Amino acid sequence: MSDLLVKKVREAQRTDRTGQDAMLCLLSQFRPLMKTYIRRLHLVSAEDAEASLTLHFIQIIRSVDLNRDTLHQDNRLAGYIIKSMHNAYIQLSKAADKSRFCIPISNYTGADDENGGPPGWLESKMSYEPAFDANIVLEDLLGVLTKREADIIRCHFISGYGTRRIARILSVSESAVSKSKRRALEKLKAYITEQDKALKNT
């Protein structure tokens, strides 16, 4: 771990471009740990596991209280982040185990409905996690998606809704939800990879 972990986390909690760059740097730094958990989540697709763990990591970094005496040192802060990611992995593992009898996304077929409802229709049907609403880094990530794709990612990875429930909320077919989610995950993965390469080249 970097000797400047506390400084980097503090920067990542900012809401400007410096904060976004610091968050992407931390994502790259802790990617080996996330890859370990992605491999262990064998009941979840690699794309789903990576996206969910990434969102959990962003939430951990944004919410950690660096004013606590126990987190003033890099080794203790690193331990806190690692433990928090382990807890996130346990949570995802349990959720995946409960849904192991669900039909795989690859079994769904059907065209995607790109039109959806009027602006603001999703917000009237569900509430978002406040910590994520204020997370400019997350919104920057979701900014590469269409509104429909971003809504589905929020529903699935933040609110924890399954495909069937999301389909009911959005008034579309389950196959449309699955198709949009796959496309969104591909976009997010490509975006994070591109940003990671850009940081390494600077």
mmCIF file of C-alpha atoms in Angstrom:
data_model
loop_
_atom_site.group_PDB
_atom_site.id
_atom_site.type_symbol
_atom_site.label_atom_id
_atom_site.label_comp_id
_atom_site.label_asym_id
_atom_site.label_seq_id
_atom_site.Cartn_x
_atom_site.Cartn_y
_atom_site.Cartn_z
ATOM 1 C CA MET A 1 0.000 0.000 0.000
ATOM 2 C CA SER A 2 1.124 3.540 -0.644
ATOM 3 C CA ASP A 3 2.657 5.488 2.258
ATOM 4 C CA LEU A 4 0.298 8.299 1.285
ATOM 5 C CA LEU A 5 -2.929 6.320 1.517
ATOM 6 C CA VAL A 6 -4.561 8.677 4.027
ATOM 7 C CA LYS A 7 -3.766 11.662 1.802
ATOM 8 C CA LYS A 8 -5.084 9.880 -1.281
ATOM 9 C CA VAL A 9 -8.343 8.902 0.433
ATOM 10 C CA ARG A 10 -8.783 12.462 1.675
ATOM 11 C CA GLU A 11 -8.354 13.715 -1.887
ATOM 12 C CA ALA A 12 -10.833 11.110 -3.151
ATOM 13 C CA GLN A 13 -13.480 12.545 -0.837
ATOM 14 C CA ARG A 14 -13.343 15.870 -2.671
ATOM 15 C CA THR A 15 -16.025 16.691 -5.224
ATOM 16 C CA ASP A 16 -13.785 18.136 -7.932
ATOM 17 C CA ARG A 17 -11.657 16.620 -10.680
ATOM 18 C CA THR A 18 -8.837 15.986 -8.211
ATOM 19 C CA GLY A 19 -11.237 13.863 -6.181
ATOM 20 C CA GLN A 20 -12.290 11.881 -9.233
ATOM 21 C CA ASP A 21 -8.678 11.233 -10.243
ATOM 22 C CA ALA A 22 -7.791 10.162 -6.691
ATOM 23 C CA MET A 23 -10.739 7.757 -6.600
ATOM 24 C CA LEU A 24 -9.702 6.159 -9.889
ATOM 25 C CA CYS A 25 -6.152 5.853 -8.529
ATOM 26 C CA LEU A 26 -7.456 4.057 -5.417
ATOM 27 C CA LEU A 27 -9.609 1.781 -7.564
ATOM 28 C CA SER A 28 -6.487 0.810 -9.478
ATOM 29 C CA GLN A 29 -4.514 0.335 -6.251
ATOM 30 C CA PHE A 30 -7.099 -1.990 -4.712
ATOM 31 C CA ARG A 31 -8.016 -3.766 -7.957
ATOM 32 C CA PRO A 32 -5.979 -6.904 -7.079
ATOM 33 C CA LEU A 33 -8.066 -7.294 -3.909
ATOM 34 C CA MET A 34 -11.297 -6.829 -5.854
ATOM 35 C CA LYS A 35 -10.183 -9.343 -8.487
ATOM 36 C CA THR A 36 -9.672 -11.898 -5.714
ATOM 37 C CA TYR A 37 -13.249 -11.439 -4.527
ATOM 38 C CA ILE A 38 -14.576 -11.408 -8.098
ATOM 39 C CA ARG A 39 -13.080 -14.861 -8.647
ATOM 40 C CA ARG A 40 -14.610 -16.116 -5.407
ATOM 41 C CA LEU A 41 -18.091 -14.893 -6.341
ATOM 42 C CA HIS A 42 -18.583 -17.849 -8.650
ATOM 43 C CA LEU A 43 -22.390 -17.615 -8.445
ATOM 44 C CA VAL A 44 -22.306 -14.088 -9.891
ATOM 45 C CA SER A 45 -21.116 -13.068 -13.358
ATOM 46 C CA ALA A 46 -17.713 -11.374 -13.371
ATOM 47 C CA GLU A 47 -19.271 -8.197 -14.784
ATOM 48 C CA ASP A 48 -21.907 -8.029 -12.028
ATOM 49 C CA ALA A 49 -19.350 -8.768 -9.314
ATOM 50 C CA GLU A 50 -16.892 -6.145 -10.568
ATOM 51 C CA ALA A 51 -19.549 -3.441 -10.897
ATOM 52 C CA SER A 52 -21.032 -4.141 -7.478
ATOM 53 C CA LEU A 53 -17.665 -4.288 -5.699
ATOM 54 C CA THR A 54 -16.615 -1.064 -7.432
ATOM 55 C CA LEU A 55 -19.718 0.725 -6.168
ATOM 56 C CA HIS A 56 -19.158 -0.655 -2.658
ATOM 57 C CA PHE A 57 -15.531 0.521 -2.762
ATOM 58 C CA ILE A 58 -16.535 4.043 -3.807
ATOM 59 C CA GLN A 59 -19.053 4.187 -0.978
ATOM 60 C CA ILE A 60 -16.444 3.000 1.539
ATOM 61 C CA ILE A 61 -13.915 5.626 0.465
ATOM 62 C CA ARG A 62 -16.459 8.446 0.382
ATOM 63 C CA SER A 63 -17.922 7.628 3.798
ATOM 64 C CA VAL A 64 -14.807 6.773 5.832
ATOM 65 C CA ASP A 65 -14.219 9.257 8.683
ATOM 66 C CA LEU A 66 -10.561 10.255 8.505
ATOM 67 C CA ASN A 67 -10.912 12.304 11.688
ATOM 68 C CA ARG A 68 -11.045 9.114 13.744
ATOM 69 C CA ASP A 69 -7.796 8.590 15.650
ATOM 70 C CA THR A 70 -7.705 4.926 14.647
ATOM 71 C CA LEU A 71 -7.549 5.804 10.934
ATOM 72 C CA HIS A 72 -4.758 8.387 10.945
ATOM 73 C CA GLN A 73 -2.119 5.851 9.902
ATOM 74 C CA ASP A 74 -1.892 4.241 6.476
ATOM 75 C CA ASN A 75 -1.681 0.680 7.759
ATOM 76 C CA ARG A 76 -4.792 1.078 9.913
ATOM 77 C CA LEU A 77 -6.720 2.785 7.127
ATOM 78 C CA ALA A 78 -5.698 0.047 4.714
ATOM 79 C CA GLY A 79 -6.900 -2.545 7.209
ATOM 80 C CA TYR A 80 -10.233 -0.737 7.525
ATOM 81 C CA ILE A 81 -10.721 -0.644 3.748
ATOM 82 C CA ILE A 82 -9.752 -4.302 3.351
ATOM 83 C CA LYS A 83 -12.115 -5.360 6.146
ATOM 84 C CA SER A 84 -14.933 -3.267 4.667
ATOM 85 C CA MET A 85 -14.393 -4.839 1.244
ATOM 86 C CA HIS A 86 -14.428 -8.278 2.845
ATOM 87 C CA ASN A 87 -17.765 -7.450 4.467
ATOM 88 C CA ALA A 88 -19.058 -6.297 1.074
ATOM 89 C CA TYR A 89 -17.903 -9.586 -0.434
ATOM 90 C CA ILE A 90 -19.718 -11.564 2.289
ATOM 91 C CA GLN A 91 -22.884 -9.555 1.659
ATOM 92 C CA LEU A 92 -22.711 -10.169 -2.094
ATOM 93 C CA SER A 93 -21.884 -13.832 -1.597
ATOM 94 C CA LYS A 94 -24.948 -14.360 0.587
ATOM 95 C CA ALA A 95 -27.153 -12.501 -1.881
ATOM 96 C CA ALA A 96 -25.783 -14.585 -4.752
ATOM 97 C CA ASP A 97 -26.375 -17.801 -2.831
ATOM 98 C CA LYS A 98 -30.011 -16.865 -2.247
ATOM 99 C CA SER A 99 -30.556 -16.206 -5.943
ATOM 100 C CA ARG A 100 -28.700 -19.251 -7.281
ATOM 101 C CA PHE A 101 -31.905 -20.749 -8.678
ATOM 102 C CA CYS A 102 -32.736 -17.687 -10.794
ATOM 103 C CA ILE A 103 -32.724 -18.010 -14.576
ATOM 104 C CA PRO A 104 -29.375 -16.778 -15.992
ATOM 105 C CA ILE A 105 -29.371 -13.500 -17.859
ATOM 106 C CA SER A 106 -28.068 -15.301 -20.947
ATOM 107 C CA ASN A 107 -31.344 -17.230 -21.139
ATOM 108 C CA TYR A 108 -33.390 -14.087 -21.689
ATOM 109 C CA THR A 109 -34.275 -12.881 -25.165
ATOM 110 C CA GLY A 110 -36.242 -9.986 -26.542
ATOM 111 C CA ALA A 111 -35.819 -6.449 -27.768
ATOM 112 C CA ASP A 112 -34.962 -3.611 -25.446
ATOM 113 C CA ASP A 113 -37.413 -0.777 -24.928
ATOM 114 C CA GLU A 114 -35.382 2.436 -25.146
ATOM 115 C CA ASN A 115 -38.261 4.882 -24.700
ATOM 116 C CA GLY A 116 -39.358 4.185 -21.117
ATOM 117 C CA GLY A 117 -41.452 6.622 -19.124
ATOM 118 C CA PRO A 118 -41.430 10.407 -18.781
ATOM 119 C CA PRO A 119 -38.546 12.257 -17.031
ATOM 120 C CA GLY A 120 -38.517 11.755 -13.286
ATOM 121 C CA TRP A 121 -40.802 8.720 -13.372
ATOM 122 C CA LEU A 122 -38.313 6.407 -11.683
ATOM 123 C CA GLU A 123 -37.577 8.826 -8.834
ATOM 124 C CA SER A 124 -41.279 8.868 -7.976
ATOM 125 C CA LYS A 125 -41.316 5.087 -7.558
ATOM 126 C CA MET A 126 -38.161 4.510 -5.509
ATOM 127 C CA SER A 127 -35.704 6.268 -3.188
ATOM 128 C CA TYR A 128 -31.945 6.380 -3.621
ATOM 129 C CA GLU A 129 -29.204 5.905 -1.055
ATOM 130 C CA PRO A 130 -28.232 9.461 0.066
ATOM 131 C CA ALA A 131 -24.514 8.638 0.170
ATOM 132 C CA PHE A 132 -24.598 7.752 -3.514
ATOM 133 C CA ASP A 133 -26.716 10.763 -4.484
ATOM 134 C CA ALA A 134 -23.908 12.996 -3.200
ATOM 135 C CA ASN A 135 -21.197 10.879 -4.783
ATOM 136 C CA ILE A 136 -19.966 12.846 -7.764
ATOM 137 C CA VAL A 137 -17.552 10.058 -8.698
ATOM 138 C CA LEU A 138 -20.377 7.566 -9.021
ATOM 139 C CA GLU A 139 -22.444 10.028 -11.034
ATOM 140 C CA ASP A 140 -19.416 10.581 -13.259
ATOM 141 C CA LEU A 141 -19.311 6.837 -13.898
ATOM 142 C CA LEU A 142 -23.033 6.640 -14.573
ATOM 143 C CA GLY A 143 -22.715 9.649 -16.856
ATOM 144 C CA VAL A 144 -21.413 7.376 -19.613
ATOM 145 C CA LEU A 145 -24.724 5.493 -19.592
ATOM 146 C CA THR A 146 -28.148 6.323 -20.955
ATOM 147 C CA LYS A 147 -30.772 7.311 -18.369
ATOM 148 C CA ARG A 148 -32.403 3.881 -18.649
ATOM 149 C CA GLU A 149 -29.093 2.080 -18.121
ATOM 150 C CA ALA A 150 -28.152 4.288 -15.147
ATOM 151 C CA ASP A 151 -31.556 3.726 -13.538
ATOM 152 C CA ILE A 152 -31.174 -0.038 -13.862
ATOM 153 C CA ILE A 153 -27.658 0.017 -12.371
ATOM 154 C CA ARG A 154 -28.917 2.071 -9.411
ATOM 155 C CA CYS A 155 -31.861 -0.268 -8.886
ATOM 156 C CA HIS A 156 -29.747 -3.414 -9.061
ATOM 157 C CA PHE A 157 -26.504 -2.504 -7.306
ATOM 158 C CA ILE A 158 -27.586 0.268 -4.917
ATOM 159 C CA SER A 159 -31.145 -0.687 -4.021
ATOM 160 C CA GLY A 160 -30.490 -4.426 -4.408
ATOM 161 C CA TYR A 161 -33.519 -5.106 -6.601
ATOM 162 C CA GLY A 162 -33.730 -8.223 -8.754
ATOM 163 C CA THR A 163 -34.512 -8.275 -12.466
ATOM 164 C CA ARG A 164 -38.188 -9.039 -11.973
ATOM 165 C CA ARG A 165 -38.742 -6.182 -9.521
ATOM 166 C CA ILE A 166 -36.843 -3.711 -11.694
ATOM 167 C CA ALA A 167 -38.962 -4.739 -14.667
ATOM 168 C CA ARG A 168 -42.108 -3.999 -12.662
ATOM 169 C CA ILE A 169 -40.774 -0.609 -11.514
ATOM 170 C CA LEU A 170 -39.783 0.410 -15.026
ATOM 171 C CA SER A 171 -42.837 -1.187 -16.665
ATOM 172 C CA VAL A 172 -40.697 -3.124 -19.147
ATOM 173 C CA SER A 173 -39.930 -6.785 -19.775
ATOM 174 C CA GLU A 174 -37.336 -8.696 -17.752
ATOM 175 C CA SER A 175 -35.393 -9.359 -20.954
ATOM 176 C CA ALA A 176 -35.224 -5.603 -21.607
ATOM 177 C CA VAL A 177 -33.809 -5.050 -18.104
ATOM 178 C CA SER A 178 -31.226 -7.808 -18.573
ATOM 179 C CA LYS A 179 -30.146 -6.531 -21.968
ATOM 180 C CA SER A 180 -29.771 -2.957 -20.723
ATOM 181 C CA LYS A 181 -27.820 -4.092 -17.653
ATOM 182 C CA ARG A 182 -25.373 -6.123 -19.756
ATOM 183 C CA ARG A 183 -24.799 -3.173 -22.049
ATOM 184 C CA ALA A 184 -24.351 -0.798 -19.085
ATOM 185 C CA LEU A 185 -21.787 -3.066 -17.418
ATOM 186 C CA GLU A 186 -19.811 -3.294 -20.644
ATOM 187 C CA LYS A 187 -19.748 0.516 -20.886
ATOM 188 C CA LEU A 188 -18.700 0.949 -17.236
ATOM 189 C CA LYS A 189 -15.940 -1.626 -17.531
ATOM 190 C CA ALA A 190 -14.605 0.024 -20.707
ATOM 191 C CA TYR A 191 -14.753 3.487 -19.099
ATOM 192 C CA ILE A 192 -12.938 2.445 -15.908
ATOM 193 C CA THR A 193 -10.284 0.601 -17.928
ATOM 194 C CA GLU A 194 -9.749 3.640 -20.158
ATOM 195 C CA GLN A 195 -9.464 6.017 -17.182
ATOM 196 C CA ASP A 196 -7.086 3.636 -15.421
ATOM 197 C CA LYS A 197 -4.794 3.558 -18.469
ATOM 198 C CA ALA A 198 -4.927 7.349 -18.762
ATOM 199 C CA LEU A 199 -3.835 7.761 -15.129
ATOM 200 C CA LYS A 200 -0.918 5.363 -15.584
ATOM 201 C CA ASN A 201 0.279 7.337 -18.614
ATOM 202 C CA THR A 202 0.296 10.681 -16.768
#
